Coordinates of C-alpha atoms and ligand atoms in Angstrom, one line a residue:
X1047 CA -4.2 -59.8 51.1
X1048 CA -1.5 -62.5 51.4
X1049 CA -1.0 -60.5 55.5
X1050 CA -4.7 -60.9 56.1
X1051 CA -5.5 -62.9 59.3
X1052 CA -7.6 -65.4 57.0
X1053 CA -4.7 -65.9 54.5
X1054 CA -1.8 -66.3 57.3
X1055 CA -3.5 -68.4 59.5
X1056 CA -4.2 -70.8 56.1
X1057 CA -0.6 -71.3 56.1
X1058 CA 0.4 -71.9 59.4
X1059 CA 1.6 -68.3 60.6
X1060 CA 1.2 -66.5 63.8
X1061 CA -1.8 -64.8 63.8
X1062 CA -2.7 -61.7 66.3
X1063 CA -5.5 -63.3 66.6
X1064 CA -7.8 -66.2 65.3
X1065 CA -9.9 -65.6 62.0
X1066 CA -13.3 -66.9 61.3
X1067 CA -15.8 -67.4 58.7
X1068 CA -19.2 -69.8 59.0
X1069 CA -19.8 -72.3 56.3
X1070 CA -23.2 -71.1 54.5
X1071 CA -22.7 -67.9 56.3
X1072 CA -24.5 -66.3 52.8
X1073 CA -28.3 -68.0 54.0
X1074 CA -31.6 -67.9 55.0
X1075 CA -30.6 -67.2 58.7
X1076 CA -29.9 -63.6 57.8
X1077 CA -33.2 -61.7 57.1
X1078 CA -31.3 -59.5 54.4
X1079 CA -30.7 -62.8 52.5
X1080 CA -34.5 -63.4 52.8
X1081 CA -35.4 -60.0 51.5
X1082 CA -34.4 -60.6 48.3
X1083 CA -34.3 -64.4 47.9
X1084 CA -38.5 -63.7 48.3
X1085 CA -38.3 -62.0 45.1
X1086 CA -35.5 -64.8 43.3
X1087 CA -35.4 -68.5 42.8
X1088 CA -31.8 -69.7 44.4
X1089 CA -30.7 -71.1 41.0
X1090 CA -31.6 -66.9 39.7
X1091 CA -29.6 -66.3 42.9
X1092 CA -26.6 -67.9 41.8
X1093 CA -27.0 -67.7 38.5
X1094 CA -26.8 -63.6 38.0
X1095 CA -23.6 -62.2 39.0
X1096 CA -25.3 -58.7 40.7
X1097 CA -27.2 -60.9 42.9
X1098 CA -24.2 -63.2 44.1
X1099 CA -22.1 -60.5 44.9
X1100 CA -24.4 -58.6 47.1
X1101 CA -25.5 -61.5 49.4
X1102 CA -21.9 -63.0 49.3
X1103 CA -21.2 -59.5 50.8
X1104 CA -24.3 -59.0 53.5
X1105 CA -22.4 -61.7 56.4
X1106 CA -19.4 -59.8 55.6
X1107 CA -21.5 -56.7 56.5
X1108 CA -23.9 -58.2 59.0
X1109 CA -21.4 -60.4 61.2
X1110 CA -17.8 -59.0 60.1
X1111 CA -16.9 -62.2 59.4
X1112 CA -12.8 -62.4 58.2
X1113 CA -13.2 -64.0 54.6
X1114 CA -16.1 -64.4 52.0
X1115 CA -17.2 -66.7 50.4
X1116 CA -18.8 -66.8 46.7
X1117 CA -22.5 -67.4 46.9
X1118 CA -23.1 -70.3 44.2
X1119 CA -23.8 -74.4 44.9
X1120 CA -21.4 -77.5 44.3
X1121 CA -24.0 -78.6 41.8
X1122 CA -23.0 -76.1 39.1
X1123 CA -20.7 -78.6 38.0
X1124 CA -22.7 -81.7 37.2
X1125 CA -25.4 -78.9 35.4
X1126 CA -22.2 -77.5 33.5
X1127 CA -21.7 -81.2 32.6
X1128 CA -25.2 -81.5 31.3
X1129 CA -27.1 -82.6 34.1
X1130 CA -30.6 -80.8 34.5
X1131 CA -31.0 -79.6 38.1
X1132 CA -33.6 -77.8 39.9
X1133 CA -33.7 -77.1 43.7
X1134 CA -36.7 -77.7 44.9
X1135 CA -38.7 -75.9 47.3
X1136 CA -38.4 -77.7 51.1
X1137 CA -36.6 -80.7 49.3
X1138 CA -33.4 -79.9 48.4
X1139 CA -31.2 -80.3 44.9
X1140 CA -32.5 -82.5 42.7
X1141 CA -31.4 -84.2 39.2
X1142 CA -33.7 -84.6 36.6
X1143 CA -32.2 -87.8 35.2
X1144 CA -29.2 -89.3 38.3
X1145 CA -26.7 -91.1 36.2
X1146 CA -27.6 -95.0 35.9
X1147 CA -25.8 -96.1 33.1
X1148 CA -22.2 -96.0 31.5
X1149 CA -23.8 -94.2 28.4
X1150 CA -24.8 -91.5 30.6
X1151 CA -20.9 -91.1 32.2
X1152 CA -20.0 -91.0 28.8
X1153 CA -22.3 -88.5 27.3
X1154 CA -21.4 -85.8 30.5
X1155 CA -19.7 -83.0 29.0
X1156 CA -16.8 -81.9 29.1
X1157 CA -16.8 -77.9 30.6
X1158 CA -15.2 -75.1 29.4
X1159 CA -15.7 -73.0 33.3
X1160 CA -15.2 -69.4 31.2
X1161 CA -17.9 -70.1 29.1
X1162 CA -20.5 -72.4 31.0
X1163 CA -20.2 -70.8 34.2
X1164 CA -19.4 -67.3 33.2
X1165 CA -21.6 -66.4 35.7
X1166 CA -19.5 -67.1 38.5
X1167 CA -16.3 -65.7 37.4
X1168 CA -18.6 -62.4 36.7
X1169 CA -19.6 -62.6 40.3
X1170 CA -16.1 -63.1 41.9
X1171 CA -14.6 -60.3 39.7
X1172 CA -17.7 -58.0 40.8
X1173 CA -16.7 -59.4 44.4
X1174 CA -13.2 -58.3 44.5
X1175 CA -13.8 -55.1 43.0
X1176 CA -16.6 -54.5 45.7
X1177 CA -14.4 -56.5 48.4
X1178 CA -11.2 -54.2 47.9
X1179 CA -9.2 -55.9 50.0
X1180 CA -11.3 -56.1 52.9
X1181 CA -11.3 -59.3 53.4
X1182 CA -10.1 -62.5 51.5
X1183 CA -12.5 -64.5 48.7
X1184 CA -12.8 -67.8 49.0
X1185 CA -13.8 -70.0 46.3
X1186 CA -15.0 -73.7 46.4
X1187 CA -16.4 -77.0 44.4
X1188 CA -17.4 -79.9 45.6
X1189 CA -14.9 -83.1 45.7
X1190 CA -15.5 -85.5 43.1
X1191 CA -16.9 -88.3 45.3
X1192 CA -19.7 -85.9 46.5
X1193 CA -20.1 -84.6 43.5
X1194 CA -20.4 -88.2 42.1
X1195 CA -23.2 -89.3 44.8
X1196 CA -25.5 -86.6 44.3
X1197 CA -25.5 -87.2 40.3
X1198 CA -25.6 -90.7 40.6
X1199 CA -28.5 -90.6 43.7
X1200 CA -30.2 -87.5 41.8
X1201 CA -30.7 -86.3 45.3
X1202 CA -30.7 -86.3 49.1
X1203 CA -30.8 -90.1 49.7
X1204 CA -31.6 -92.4 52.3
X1205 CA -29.5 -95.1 51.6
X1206 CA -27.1 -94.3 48.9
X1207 CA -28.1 -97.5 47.5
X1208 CA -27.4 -96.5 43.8
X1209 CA -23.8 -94.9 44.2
X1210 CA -22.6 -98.1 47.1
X1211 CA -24.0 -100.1 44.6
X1212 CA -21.4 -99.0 41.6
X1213 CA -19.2 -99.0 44.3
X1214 CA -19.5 -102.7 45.3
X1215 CA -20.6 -103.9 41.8
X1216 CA -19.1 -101.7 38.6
X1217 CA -16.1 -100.1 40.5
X1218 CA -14.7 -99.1 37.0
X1219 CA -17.7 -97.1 36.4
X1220 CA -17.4 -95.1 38.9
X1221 CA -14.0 -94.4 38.4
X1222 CA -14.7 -93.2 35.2
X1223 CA -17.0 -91.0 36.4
X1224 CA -14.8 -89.5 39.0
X1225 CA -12.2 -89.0 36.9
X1226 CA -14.4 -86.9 34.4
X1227 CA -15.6 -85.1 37.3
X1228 CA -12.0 -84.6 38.3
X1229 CA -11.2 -83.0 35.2
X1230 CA -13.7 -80.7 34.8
X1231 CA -12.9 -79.6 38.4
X1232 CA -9.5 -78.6 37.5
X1233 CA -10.6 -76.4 35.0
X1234 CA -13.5 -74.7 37.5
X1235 CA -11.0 -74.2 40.2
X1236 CA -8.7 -72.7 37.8
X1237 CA -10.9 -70.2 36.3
X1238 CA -12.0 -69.1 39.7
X1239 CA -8.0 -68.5 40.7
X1240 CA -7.7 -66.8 37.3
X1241 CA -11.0 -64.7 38.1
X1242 CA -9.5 -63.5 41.2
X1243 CA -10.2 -66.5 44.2
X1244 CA -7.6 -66.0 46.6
X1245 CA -8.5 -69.2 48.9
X1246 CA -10.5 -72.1 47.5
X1247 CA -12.3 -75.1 49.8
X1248 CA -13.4 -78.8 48.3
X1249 CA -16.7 -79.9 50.4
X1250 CA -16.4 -83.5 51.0
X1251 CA -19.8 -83.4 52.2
X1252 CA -20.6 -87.1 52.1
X1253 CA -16.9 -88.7 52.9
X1254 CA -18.2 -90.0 55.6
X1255 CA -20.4 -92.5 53.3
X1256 CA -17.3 -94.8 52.5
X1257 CA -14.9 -96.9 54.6
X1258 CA -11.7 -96.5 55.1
X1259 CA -10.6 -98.1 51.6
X1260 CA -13.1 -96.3 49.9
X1261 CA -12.2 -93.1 51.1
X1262 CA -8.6 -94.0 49.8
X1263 CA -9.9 -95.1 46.4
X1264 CA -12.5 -93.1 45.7
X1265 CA -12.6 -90.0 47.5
X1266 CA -8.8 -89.3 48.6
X1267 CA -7.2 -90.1 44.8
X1268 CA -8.8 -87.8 43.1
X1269 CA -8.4 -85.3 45.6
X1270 CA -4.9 -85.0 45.3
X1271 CA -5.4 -85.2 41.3
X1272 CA -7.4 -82.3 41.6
X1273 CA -5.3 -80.3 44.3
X1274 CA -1.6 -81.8 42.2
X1275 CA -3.5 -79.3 39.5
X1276 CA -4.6 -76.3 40.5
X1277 CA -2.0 -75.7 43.8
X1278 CA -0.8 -72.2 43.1
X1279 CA 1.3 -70.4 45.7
X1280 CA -0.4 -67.6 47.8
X1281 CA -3.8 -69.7 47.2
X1282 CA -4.2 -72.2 50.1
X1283 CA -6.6 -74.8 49.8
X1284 CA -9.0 -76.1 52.3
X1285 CA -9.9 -80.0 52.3
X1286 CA -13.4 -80.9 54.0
X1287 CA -14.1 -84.4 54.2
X1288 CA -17.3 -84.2 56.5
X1289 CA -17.3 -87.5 58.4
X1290 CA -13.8 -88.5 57.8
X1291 CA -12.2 -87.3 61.1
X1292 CA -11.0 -91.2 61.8
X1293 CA -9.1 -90.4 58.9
X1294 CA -7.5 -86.9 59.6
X1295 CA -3.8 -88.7 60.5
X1296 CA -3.6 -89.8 56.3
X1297 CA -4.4 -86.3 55.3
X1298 CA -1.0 -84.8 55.9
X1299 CA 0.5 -85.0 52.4
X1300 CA -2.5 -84.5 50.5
X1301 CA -1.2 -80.8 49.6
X1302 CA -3.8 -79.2 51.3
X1303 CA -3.0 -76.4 53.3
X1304 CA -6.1 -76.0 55.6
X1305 CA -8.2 -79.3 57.0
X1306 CA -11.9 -78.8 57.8
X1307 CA -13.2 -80.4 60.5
X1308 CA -16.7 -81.6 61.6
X1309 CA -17.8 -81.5 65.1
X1310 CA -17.3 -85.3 65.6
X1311 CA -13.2 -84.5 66.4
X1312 CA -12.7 -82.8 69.7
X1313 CA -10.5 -79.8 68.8
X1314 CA -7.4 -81.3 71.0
X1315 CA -7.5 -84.4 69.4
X1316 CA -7.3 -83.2 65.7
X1317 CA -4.2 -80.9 66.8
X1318 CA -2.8 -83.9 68.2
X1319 CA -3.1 -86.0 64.7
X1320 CA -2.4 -82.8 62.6
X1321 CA 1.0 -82.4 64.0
X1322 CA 1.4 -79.2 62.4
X1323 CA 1.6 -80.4 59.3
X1324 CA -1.6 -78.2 58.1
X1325 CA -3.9 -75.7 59.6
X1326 CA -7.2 -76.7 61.1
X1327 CA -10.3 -75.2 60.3
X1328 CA -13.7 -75.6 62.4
X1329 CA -15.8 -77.1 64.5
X1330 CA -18.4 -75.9 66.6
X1331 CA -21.7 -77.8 66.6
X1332 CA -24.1 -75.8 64.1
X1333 CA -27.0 -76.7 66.7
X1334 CA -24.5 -75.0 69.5
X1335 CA -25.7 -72.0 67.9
X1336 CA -29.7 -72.8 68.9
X1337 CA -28.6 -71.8 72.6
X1338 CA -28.8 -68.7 74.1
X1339 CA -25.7 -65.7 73.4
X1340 CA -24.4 -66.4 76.7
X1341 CA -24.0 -70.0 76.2
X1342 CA -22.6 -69.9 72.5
X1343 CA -20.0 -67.7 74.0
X1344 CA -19.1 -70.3 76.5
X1345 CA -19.2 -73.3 74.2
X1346 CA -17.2 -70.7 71.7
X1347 CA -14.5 -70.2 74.4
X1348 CA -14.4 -73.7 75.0
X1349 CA -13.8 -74.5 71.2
X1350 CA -11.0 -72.0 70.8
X1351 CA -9.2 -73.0 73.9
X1352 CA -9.1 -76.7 72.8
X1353 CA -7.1 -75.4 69.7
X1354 CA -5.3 -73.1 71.1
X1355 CA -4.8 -69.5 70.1
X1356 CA -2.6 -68.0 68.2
X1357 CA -1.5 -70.0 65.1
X1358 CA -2.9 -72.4 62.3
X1359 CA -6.6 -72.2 63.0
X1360 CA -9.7 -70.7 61.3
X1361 CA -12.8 -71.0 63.6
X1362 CA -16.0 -71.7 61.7
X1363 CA -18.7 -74.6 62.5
X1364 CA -18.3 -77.7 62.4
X1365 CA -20.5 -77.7 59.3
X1366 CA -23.1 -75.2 57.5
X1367 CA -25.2 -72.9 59.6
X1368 CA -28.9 -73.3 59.8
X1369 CA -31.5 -71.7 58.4
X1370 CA -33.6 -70.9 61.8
X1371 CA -30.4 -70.0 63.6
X1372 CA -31.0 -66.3 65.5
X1373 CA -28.7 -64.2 64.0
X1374 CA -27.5 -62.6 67.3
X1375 CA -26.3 -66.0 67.9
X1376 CA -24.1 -66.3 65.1
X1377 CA -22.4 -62.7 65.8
X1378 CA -22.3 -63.8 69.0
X1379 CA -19.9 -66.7 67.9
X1380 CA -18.2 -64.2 65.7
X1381 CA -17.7 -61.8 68.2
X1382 CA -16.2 -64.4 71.0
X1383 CA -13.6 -65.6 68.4
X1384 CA -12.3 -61.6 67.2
X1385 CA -12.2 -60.6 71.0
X1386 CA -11.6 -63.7 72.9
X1387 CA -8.7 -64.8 70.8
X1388 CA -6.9 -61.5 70.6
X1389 CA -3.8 -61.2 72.5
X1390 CA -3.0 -64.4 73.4
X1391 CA -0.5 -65.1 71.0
X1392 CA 1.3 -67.9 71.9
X1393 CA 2.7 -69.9 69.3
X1394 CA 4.4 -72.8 70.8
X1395 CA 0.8 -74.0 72.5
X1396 CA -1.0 -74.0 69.6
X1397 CA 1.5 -77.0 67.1
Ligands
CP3_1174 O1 -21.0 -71.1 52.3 C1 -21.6 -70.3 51.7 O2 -22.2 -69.3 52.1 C2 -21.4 -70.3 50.2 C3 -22.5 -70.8 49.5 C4 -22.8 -72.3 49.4 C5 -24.1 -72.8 49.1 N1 -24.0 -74.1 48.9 C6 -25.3 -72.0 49.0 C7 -26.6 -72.6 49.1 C8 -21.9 -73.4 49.4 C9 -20.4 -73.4 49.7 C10 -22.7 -74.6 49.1 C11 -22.1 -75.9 49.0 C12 -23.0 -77.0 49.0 N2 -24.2 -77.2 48.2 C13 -22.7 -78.3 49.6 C14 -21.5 -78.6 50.3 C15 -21.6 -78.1 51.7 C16 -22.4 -78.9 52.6 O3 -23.4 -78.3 53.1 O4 -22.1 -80.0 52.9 C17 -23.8 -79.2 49.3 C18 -23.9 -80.6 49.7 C19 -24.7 -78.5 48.4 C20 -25.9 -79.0 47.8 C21 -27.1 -78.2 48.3 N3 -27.4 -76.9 47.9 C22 -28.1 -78.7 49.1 C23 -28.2 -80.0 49.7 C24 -29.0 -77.6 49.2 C25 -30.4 -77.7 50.0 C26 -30.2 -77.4 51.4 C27 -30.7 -76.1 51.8 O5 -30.1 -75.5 52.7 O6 -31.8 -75.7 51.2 C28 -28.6 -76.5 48.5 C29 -29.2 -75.2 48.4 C30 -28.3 -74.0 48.9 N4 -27.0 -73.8 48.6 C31 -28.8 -72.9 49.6 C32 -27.7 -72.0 49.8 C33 -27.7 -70.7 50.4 C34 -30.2 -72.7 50.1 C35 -30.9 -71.9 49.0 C36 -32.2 -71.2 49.4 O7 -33.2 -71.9 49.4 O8 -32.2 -70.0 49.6

């Protein structure tokens, strides 16, 4: 696995041609998915191992995407840590009782990933039994600022009023928090290298909430805490700090192998500030996949040709896929990258 196109490209090498996977690509887009979510809850989704494995594997099937990635949520963390969650129809995750008060921080759990979440080590064992060696696993949390704002917000927010508030007003709360956070992290994203992971990605999902000291402080720090302890050779990690793009130039000696990128950075740009000093992952526009095949392919082409082909990139969007998108659409996007980008390797354009 260490020579698949996924797995080389992670680390900088010469690629025959460019890899791709789509954030979310395990959804409600693909009618498969649909088939048997109508008969499961997504937290009975996620939460038996049989039913994981077999929709982590349907894009692989569907859209021959070059990686997989474990069907389960960020959120299984906080609810390891104690935190009742349900995801609620139309609305999204949501906590039953968001964090408000320093008890709270210190009454979280500490998590023990083999035990508490079994359930996804099961499925990622299941998945590379069932994967055998076709493609590459990836695994993933969330980053312990994200994870932070959704258990301090309880939810999708408007304002983040309640987590900017710590941030302004108890700063040493909150850093308490994301250090517990932190260290139950490090023990998730070891069990799922131990389990059999062979990439792993942090979503920074909500990066973009903080300025540029914040991000420092609060999102970057513990970062590199958390990638400092589970780095393990042959398992590159992907960093995602949606929103942070202004901020891709700091990110060079964070440890990470792969960035991901949003759609905000033209492709150009980031290679520009990545210098070769990591792989870039990314970004097409996930609405880009609401035009019609002809056009995805063009905007596709467009994208790949910004990066350049041949070397340190993993196409994917520039964020999750939507649940309305046509599915033709996305394979069309799949199918541009695998046949567009083979051939053209040239690895001088591409640094
Ligand atoms: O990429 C993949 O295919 C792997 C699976 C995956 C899911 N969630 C499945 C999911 C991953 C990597 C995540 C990460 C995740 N979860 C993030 C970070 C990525 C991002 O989008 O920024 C966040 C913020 C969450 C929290 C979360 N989970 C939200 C806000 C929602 C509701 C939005 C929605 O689409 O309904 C979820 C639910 C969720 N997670 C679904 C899936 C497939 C939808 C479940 C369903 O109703 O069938």
């Amino acid at each position: 696995m260490t020579d698949s196109l996924f797995i080389r490209a992670c680390y900088n090498k010469p690629t025959e041609r460019t890899p791709v996977w789509i954030m979310r690509q395990a959804g409600r887009y693909l009618p498969q998915y649909r088939a048997i979510r109508s008969g499961h809850s997504f937290t009975e989704m996620y939460k038996t191992p049989e039913l994981a494995t077999e929709v982590t594997l349907q894009p692989v099937d569907i859209l021959g995407v070059d990686a997989a990635i474990l069907f389960s949520d960020i959120l299984v963390v906080p609810e390891a840590m104690g935190m009742e969650l349900r995801f609620i129809e139309g609305r999204g995750p949501v906590f039953s009782e968001p964090l408000r008060n320093e008890l709270q921080v210190m009454g979280l759990k500490e998590v023990e990933s083999n035990e508490a979440l079994s359930f996804v080590m099961q499925a990622i064992k299941n998945l590379r039994r069932e994967l055998s060696g076709r493609v590459p696993l990836i695994g993933f949390c969330g980053a312990p600022w994200t994870l932070a704002t959704y258990m301090v917000e309880g939810g999708a927010s408007r304002h983040y009023r309640h987590i900017k508030e710590w941030r302004f007003k108890r700063p040493d709360m909150l850093e308490q928090l994301l250090s517990r956070v932190t260290d139950a992290l490090i023990d998730y994203c070891r069990a799922q290298m131990d389990a059999g992971v062979q990439a792993l990605q942090i979503f920074d999902s909500w990066a973009g909430l903080l300025d540029e000291d914040g991000f420092e402080h609060l999102a970057l720090k513990y970062v590199r805490k958390l990638i400092g302890a589970i780095r393990r050779p042959g398992v590159p990690l992907i960093y995602f700090p949606r929103g942070g793009m202004l901020w891709l130039e700091k990110l060079g000696d964070l440890g990470a192998e792969v960035i991901g990128l949003d759609w905000n950075i033209a492709p150009r740009r980031a290679r520009e500030l990545a210098a070769g000093r990591f792989a870039l992952q990314g970004n097409l526009d996930p609405t880009a996949l609401y035009a019609g095949e002809e056009q995805v392919r063009r905007h596709t082409l467009k994208m790949l040709e910004g990066f350049g082909r041949g070397r340190g990139h993993i196409a994917n969007l520039g964020h999750g896929i939507l649940p309305d998108i046509p599915v033709e659409n996305a394979r069309a996007f799949v199918e541009t990258i695998q046949s567009e980008s083979a051939g053209f390797r040239n690895t001088e354009q591409a640094v």
